[in-house]
Short mmCIF file of N, CA and C in Angstrom, two decimals:
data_model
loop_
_atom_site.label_atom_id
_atom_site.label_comp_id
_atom_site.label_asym_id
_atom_site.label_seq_id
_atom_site.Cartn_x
_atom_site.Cartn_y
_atom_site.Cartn_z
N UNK W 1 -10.96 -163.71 -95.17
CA UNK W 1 -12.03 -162.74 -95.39
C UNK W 1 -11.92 -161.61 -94.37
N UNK W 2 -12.20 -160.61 -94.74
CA UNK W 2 -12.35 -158.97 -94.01
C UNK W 2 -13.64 -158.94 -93.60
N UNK W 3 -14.38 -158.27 -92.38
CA UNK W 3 -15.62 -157.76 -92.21
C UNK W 3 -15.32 -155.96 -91.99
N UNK W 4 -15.71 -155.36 -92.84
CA UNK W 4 -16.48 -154.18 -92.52
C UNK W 4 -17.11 -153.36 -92.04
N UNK W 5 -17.18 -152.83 -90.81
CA UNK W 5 -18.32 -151.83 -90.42
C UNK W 5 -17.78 -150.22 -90.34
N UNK W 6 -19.04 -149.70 -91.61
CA UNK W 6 -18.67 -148.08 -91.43
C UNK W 6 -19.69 -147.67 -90.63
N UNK W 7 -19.35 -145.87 -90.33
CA UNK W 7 -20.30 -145.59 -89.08
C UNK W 7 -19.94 -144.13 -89.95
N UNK W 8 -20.67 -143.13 -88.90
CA UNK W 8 -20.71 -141.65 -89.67
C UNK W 8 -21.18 -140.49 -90.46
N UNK W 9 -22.27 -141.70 -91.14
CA UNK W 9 -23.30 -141.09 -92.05
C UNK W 9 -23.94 -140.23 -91.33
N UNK W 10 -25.23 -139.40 -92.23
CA UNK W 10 -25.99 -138.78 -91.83
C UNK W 10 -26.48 -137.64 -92.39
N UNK W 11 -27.10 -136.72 -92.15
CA UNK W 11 -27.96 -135.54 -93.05
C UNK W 11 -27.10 -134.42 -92.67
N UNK W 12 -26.33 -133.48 -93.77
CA UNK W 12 -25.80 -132.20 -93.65
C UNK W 12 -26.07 -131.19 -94.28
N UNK W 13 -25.95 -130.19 -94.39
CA UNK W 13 -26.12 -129.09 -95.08
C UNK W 13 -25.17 -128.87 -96.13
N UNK W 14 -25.58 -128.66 -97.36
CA UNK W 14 -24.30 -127.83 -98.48
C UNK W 14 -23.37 -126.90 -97.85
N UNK W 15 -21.97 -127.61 -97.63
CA UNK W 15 -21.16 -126.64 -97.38
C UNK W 15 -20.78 -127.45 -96.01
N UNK W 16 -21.16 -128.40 -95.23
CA UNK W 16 -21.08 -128.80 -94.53
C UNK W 16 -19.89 -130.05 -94.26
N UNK W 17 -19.65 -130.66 -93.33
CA UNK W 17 -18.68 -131.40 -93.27
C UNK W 17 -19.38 -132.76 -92.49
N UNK W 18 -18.77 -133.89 -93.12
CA UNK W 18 -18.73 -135.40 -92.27
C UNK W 18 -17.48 -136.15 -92.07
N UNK W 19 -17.42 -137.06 -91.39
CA UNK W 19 -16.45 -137.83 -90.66
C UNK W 19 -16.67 -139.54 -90.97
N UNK W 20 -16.27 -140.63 -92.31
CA UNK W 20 -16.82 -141.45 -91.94
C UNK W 20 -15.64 -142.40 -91.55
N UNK W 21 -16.00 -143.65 -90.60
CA UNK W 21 -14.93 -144.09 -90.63
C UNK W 21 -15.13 -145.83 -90.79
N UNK W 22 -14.42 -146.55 -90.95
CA UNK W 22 -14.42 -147.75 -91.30
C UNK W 22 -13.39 -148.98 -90.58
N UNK W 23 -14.10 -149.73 -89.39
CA UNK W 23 -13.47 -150.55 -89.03
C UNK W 23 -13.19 -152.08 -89.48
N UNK W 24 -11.79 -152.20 -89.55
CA UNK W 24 -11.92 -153.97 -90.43
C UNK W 24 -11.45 -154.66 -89.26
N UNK W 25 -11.85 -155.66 -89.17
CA UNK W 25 -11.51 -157.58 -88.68
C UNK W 25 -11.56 -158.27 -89.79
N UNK W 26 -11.01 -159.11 -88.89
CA UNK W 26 -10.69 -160.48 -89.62
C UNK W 26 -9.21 -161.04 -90.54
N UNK W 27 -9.20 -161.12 -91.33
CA UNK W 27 -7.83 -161.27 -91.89
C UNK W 27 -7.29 -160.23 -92.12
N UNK W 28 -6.72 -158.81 -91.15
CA UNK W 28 -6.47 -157.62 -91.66
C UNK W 28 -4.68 -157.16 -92.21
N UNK W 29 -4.77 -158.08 -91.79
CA UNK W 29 -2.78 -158.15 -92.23
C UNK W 29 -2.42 -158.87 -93.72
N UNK W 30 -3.48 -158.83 -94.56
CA UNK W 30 -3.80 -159.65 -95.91
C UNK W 30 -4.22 -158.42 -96.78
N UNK W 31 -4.89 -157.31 -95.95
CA UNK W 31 -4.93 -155.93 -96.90
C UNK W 31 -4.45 -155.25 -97.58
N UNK W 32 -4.45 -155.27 -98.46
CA UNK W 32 -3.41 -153.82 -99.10
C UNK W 32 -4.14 -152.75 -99.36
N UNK W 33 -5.16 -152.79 -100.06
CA UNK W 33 -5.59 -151.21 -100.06
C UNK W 33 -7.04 -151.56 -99.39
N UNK W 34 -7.48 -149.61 -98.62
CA UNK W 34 -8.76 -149.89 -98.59
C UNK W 34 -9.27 -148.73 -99.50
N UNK W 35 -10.28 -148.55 -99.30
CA UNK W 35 -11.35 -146.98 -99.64
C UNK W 35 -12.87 -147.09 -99.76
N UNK W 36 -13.17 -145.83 -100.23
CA UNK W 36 -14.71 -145.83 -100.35
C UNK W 36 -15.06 -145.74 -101.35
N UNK W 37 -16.50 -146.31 -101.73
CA UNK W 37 -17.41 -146.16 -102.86
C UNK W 37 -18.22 -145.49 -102.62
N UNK W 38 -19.36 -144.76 -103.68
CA UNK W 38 -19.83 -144.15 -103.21
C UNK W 38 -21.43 -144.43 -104.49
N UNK W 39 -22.79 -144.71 -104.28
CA UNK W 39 -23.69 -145.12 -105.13
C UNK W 39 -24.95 -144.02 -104.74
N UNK W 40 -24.54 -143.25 -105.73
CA UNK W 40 -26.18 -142.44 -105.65
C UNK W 40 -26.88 -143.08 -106.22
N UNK W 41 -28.35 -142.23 -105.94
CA UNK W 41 -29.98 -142.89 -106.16
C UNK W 41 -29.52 -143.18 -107.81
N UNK W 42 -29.83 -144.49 -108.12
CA UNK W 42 -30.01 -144.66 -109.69
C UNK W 42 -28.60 -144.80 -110.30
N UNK W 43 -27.71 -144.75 -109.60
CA UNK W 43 -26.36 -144.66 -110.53
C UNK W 43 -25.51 -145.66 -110.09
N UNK W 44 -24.66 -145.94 -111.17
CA UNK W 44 -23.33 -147.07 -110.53
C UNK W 44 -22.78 -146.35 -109.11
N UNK W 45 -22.19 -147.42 -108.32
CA UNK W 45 -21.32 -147.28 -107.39
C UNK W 45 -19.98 -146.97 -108.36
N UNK W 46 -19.31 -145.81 -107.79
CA UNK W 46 -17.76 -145.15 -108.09
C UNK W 46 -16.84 -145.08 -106.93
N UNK W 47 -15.45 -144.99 -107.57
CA UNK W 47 -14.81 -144.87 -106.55
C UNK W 47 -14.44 -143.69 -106.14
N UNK W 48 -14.55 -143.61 -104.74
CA UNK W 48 -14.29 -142.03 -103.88
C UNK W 48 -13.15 -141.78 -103.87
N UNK W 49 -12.19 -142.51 -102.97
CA UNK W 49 -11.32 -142.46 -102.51
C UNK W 49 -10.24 -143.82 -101.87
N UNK W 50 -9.28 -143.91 -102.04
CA UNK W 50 -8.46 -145.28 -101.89
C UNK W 50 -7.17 -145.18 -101.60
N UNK W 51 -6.60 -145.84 -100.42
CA UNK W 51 -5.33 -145.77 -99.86
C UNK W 51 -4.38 -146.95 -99.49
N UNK W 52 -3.12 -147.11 -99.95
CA UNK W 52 -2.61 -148.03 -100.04
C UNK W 52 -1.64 -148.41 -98.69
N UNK W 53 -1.32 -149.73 -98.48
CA UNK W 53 -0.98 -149.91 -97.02
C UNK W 53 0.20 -149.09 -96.70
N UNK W 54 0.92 -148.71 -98.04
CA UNK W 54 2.17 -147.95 -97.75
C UNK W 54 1.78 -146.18 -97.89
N UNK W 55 0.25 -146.19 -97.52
CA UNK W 55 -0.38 -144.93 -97.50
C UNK W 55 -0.58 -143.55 -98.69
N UNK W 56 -0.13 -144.24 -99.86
CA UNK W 56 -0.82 -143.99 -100.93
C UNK W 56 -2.34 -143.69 -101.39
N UNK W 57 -2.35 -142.30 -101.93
CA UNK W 57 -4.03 -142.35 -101.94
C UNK W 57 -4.82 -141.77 -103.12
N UNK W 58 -5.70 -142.09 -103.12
CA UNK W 58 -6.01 -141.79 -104.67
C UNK W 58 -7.57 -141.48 -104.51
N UNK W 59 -7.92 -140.50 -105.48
CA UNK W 59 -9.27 -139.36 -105.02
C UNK W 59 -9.99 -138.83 -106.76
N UNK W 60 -11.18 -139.37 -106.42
CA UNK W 60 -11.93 -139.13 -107.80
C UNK W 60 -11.77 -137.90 -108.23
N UNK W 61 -11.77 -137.05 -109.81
CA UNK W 61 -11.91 -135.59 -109.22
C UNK W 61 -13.05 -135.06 -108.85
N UNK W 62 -13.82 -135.25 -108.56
CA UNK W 62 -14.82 -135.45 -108.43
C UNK W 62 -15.11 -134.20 -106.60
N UNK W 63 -14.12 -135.25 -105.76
CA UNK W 63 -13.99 -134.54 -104.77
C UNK W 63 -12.36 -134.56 -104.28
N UNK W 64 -11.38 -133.90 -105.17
CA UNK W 64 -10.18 -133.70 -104.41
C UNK W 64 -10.39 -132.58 -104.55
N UNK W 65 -9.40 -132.26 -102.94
CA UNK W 65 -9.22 -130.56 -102.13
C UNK W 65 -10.93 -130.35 -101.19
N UNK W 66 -11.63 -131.30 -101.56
CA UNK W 66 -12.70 -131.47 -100.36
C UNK W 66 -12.81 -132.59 -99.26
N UNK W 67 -12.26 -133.56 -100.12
CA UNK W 67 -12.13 -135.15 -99.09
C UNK W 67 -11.10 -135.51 -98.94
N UNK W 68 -10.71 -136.08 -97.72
CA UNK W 68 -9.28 -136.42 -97.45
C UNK W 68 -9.61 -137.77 -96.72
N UNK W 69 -8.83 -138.61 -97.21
CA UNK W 69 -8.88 -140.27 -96.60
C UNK W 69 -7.66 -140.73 -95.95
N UNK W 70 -7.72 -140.90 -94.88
CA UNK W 70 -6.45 -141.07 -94.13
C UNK W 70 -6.81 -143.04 -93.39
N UNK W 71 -5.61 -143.47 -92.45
CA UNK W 71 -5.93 -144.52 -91.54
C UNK W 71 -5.49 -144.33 -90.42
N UNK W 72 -5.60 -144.44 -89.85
CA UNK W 72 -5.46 -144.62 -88.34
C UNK W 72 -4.29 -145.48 -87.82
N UNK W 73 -3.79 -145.33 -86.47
CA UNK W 73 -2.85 -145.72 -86.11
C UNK W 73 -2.83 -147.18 -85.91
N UNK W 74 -4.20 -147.66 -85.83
CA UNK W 74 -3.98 -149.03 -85.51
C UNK W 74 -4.85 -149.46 -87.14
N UNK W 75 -4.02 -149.92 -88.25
CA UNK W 75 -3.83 -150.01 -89.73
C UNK W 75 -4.89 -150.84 -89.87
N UNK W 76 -6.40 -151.22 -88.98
CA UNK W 76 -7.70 -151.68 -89.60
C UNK W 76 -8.14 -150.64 -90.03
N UNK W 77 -8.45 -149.01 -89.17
CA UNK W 77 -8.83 -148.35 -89.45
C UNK W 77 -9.00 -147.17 -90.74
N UNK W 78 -10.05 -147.26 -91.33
CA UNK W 78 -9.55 -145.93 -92.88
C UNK W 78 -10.93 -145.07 -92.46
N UNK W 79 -10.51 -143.72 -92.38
CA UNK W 79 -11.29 -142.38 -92.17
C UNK W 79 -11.75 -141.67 -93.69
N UNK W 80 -12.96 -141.40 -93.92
CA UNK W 80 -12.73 -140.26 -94.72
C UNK W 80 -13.30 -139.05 -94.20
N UNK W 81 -12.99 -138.14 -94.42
CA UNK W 81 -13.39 -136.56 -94.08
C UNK W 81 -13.49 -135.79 -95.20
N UNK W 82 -15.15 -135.49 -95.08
CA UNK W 82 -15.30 -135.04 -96.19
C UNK W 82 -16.09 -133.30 -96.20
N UNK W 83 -15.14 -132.45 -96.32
CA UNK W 83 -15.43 -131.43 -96.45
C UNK W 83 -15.88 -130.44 -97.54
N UNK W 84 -16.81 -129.14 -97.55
CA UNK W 84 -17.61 -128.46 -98.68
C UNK W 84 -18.28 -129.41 -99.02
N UNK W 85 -19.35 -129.94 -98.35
CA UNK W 85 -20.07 -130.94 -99.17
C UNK W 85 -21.26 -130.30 -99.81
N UNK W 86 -21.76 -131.06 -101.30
CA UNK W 86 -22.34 -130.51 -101.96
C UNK W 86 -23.38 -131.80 -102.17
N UNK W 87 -24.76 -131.47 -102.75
CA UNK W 87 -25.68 -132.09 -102.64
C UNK W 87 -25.85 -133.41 -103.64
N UNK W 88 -24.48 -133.35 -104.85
CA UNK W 88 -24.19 -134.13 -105.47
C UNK W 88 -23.23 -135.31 -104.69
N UNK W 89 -22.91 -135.29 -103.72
CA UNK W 89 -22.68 -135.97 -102.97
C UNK W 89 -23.09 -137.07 -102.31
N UNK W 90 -24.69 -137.03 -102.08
CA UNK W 90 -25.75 -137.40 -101.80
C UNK W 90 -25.30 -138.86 -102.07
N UNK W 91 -25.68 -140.13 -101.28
CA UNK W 91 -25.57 -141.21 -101.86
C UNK W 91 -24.78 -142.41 -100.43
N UNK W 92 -24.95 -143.67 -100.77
CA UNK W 92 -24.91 -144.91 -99.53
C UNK W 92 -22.73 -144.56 -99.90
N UNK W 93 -22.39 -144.82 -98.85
CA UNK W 93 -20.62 -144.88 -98.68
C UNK W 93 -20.31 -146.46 -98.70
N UNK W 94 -19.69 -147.22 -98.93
CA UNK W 94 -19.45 -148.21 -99.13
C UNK W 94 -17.84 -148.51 -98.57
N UNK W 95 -17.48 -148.77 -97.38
CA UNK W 95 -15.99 -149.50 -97.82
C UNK W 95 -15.80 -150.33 -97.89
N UNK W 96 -14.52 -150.49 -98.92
CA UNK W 96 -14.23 -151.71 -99.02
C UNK W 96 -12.43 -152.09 -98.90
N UNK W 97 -12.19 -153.31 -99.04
CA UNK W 97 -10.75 -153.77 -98.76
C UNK W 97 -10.62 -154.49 -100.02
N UNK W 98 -9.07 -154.37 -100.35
CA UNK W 98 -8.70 -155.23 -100.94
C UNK W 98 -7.21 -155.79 -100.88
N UNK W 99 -7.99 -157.23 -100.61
CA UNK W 99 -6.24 -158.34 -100.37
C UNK W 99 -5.36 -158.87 -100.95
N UNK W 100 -4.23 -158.93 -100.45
CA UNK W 100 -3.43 -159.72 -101.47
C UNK W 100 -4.03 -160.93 -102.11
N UNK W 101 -3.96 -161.00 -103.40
CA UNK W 101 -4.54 -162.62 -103.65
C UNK W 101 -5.63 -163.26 -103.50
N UNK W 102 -6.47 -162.43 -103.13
CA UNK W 102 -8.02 -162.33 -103.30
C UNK W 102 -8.72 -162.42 -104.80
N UNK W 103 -9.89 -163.25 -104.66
CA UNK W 103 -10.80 -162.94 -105.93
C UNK W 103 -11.79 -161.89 -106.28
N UNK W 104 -12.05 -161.40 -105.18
CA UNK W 104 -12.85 -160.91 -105.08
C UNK W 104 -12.78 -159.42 -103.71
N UNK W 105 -13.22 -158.38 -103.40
CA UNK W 105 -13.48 -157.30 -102.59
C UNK W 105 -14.38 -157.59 -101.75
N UNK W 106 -13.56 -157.16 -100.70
CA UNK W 106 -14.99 -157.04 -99.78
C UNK W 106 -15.77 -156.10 -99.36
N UNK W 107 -16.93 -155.82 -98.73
CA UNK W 107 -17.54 -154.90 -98.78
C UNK W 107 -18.01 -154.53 -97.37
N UNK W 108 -18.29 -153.29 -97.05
CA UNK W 108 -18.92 -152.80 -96.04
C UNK W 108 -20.39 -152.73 -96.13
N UNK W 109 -21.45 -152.66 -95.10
CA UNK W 109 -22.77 -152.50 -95.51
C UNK W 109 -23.16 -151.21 -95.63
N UNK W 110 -22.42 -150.11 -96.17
CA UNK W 110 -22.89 -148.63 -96.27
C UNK W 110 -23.32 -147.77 -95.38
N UNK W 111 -22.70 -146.54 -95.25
CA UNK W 111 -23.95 -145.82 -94.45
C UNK W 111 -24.14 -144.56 -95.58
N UNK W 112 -25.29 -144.04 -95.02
CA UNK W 112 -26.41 -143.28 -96.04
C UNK W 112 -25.68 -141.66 -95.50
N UNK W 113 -25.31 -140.73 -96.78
CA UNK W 113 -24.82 -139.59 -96.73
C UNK W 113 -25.89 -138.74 -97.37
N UNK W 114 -26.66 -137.60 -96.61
CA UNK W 114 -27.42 -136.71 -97.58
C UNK W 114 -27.03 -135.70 -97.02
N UNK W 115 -27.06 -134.78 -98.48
CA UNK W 115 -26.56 -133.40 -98.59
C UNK W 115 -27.39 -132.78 -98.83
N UNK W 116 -27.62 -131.72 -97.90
CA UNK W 116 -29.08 -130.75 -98.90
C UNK W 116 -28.55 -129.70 -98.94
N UNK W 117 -29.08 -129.10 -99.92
CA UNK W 117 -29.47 -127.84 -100.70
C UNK W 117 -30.06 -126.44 -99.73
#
């Protein structure tokens, strides 16, 4: 099992920029991909953004050429940076991992992104 903690959230302005980032423990050498979800008020959780251990990455269109998801040098770490943010944005970040041979994803406990207008 993976544990999760993202950090980063917080209240910005349209047009504005955030930084979130996501630290894993625990079985982290069992990972292959991580990324973010992303669940506004009332709506399914979607996927943001997702990067593979051989650093492959993949971006809703939603927000490519505004968000960029990278990892860090020491390979628990996955960043997203999310720039021009717009108020449709709005909504809890979620990361998550996923392992080789796993049943199931694991999850981060979210942090809260608002965008205003």
């Amino acid at each position: 099992q993976v544990q999760l903690v993202e950090s980063g959230g917080g209240l910005v302005q349209a047009g504005g920029s955030l930084r979130l980032s996501c630290v894993a423990s625990g079985s982290i050498s069992s990972i292959n991909v991580m990324g973010w979800y992303r669940q506004a008020p009332g709506k399914q959780r979607e996927l943001v953004a997702s990067i593979t251990r051989g650093g492959s990455t993949n971006y809703a269109d939603s927000v490519k050429g505004r968000f960029t998801i990278s990892r860090g040098n020491i390979k628990n770490t996955v960043y997203l940076q999310m720039n021009s943010l717009k108020p449709e944005d709005t909504g809890v970040f979620y990361c998550y991992a996923d392992r080789w041979g796993a049943t199931m994803i694991d999850w981060g406990r979210g942090t809260q992104v608002t965008v205003s207008s």
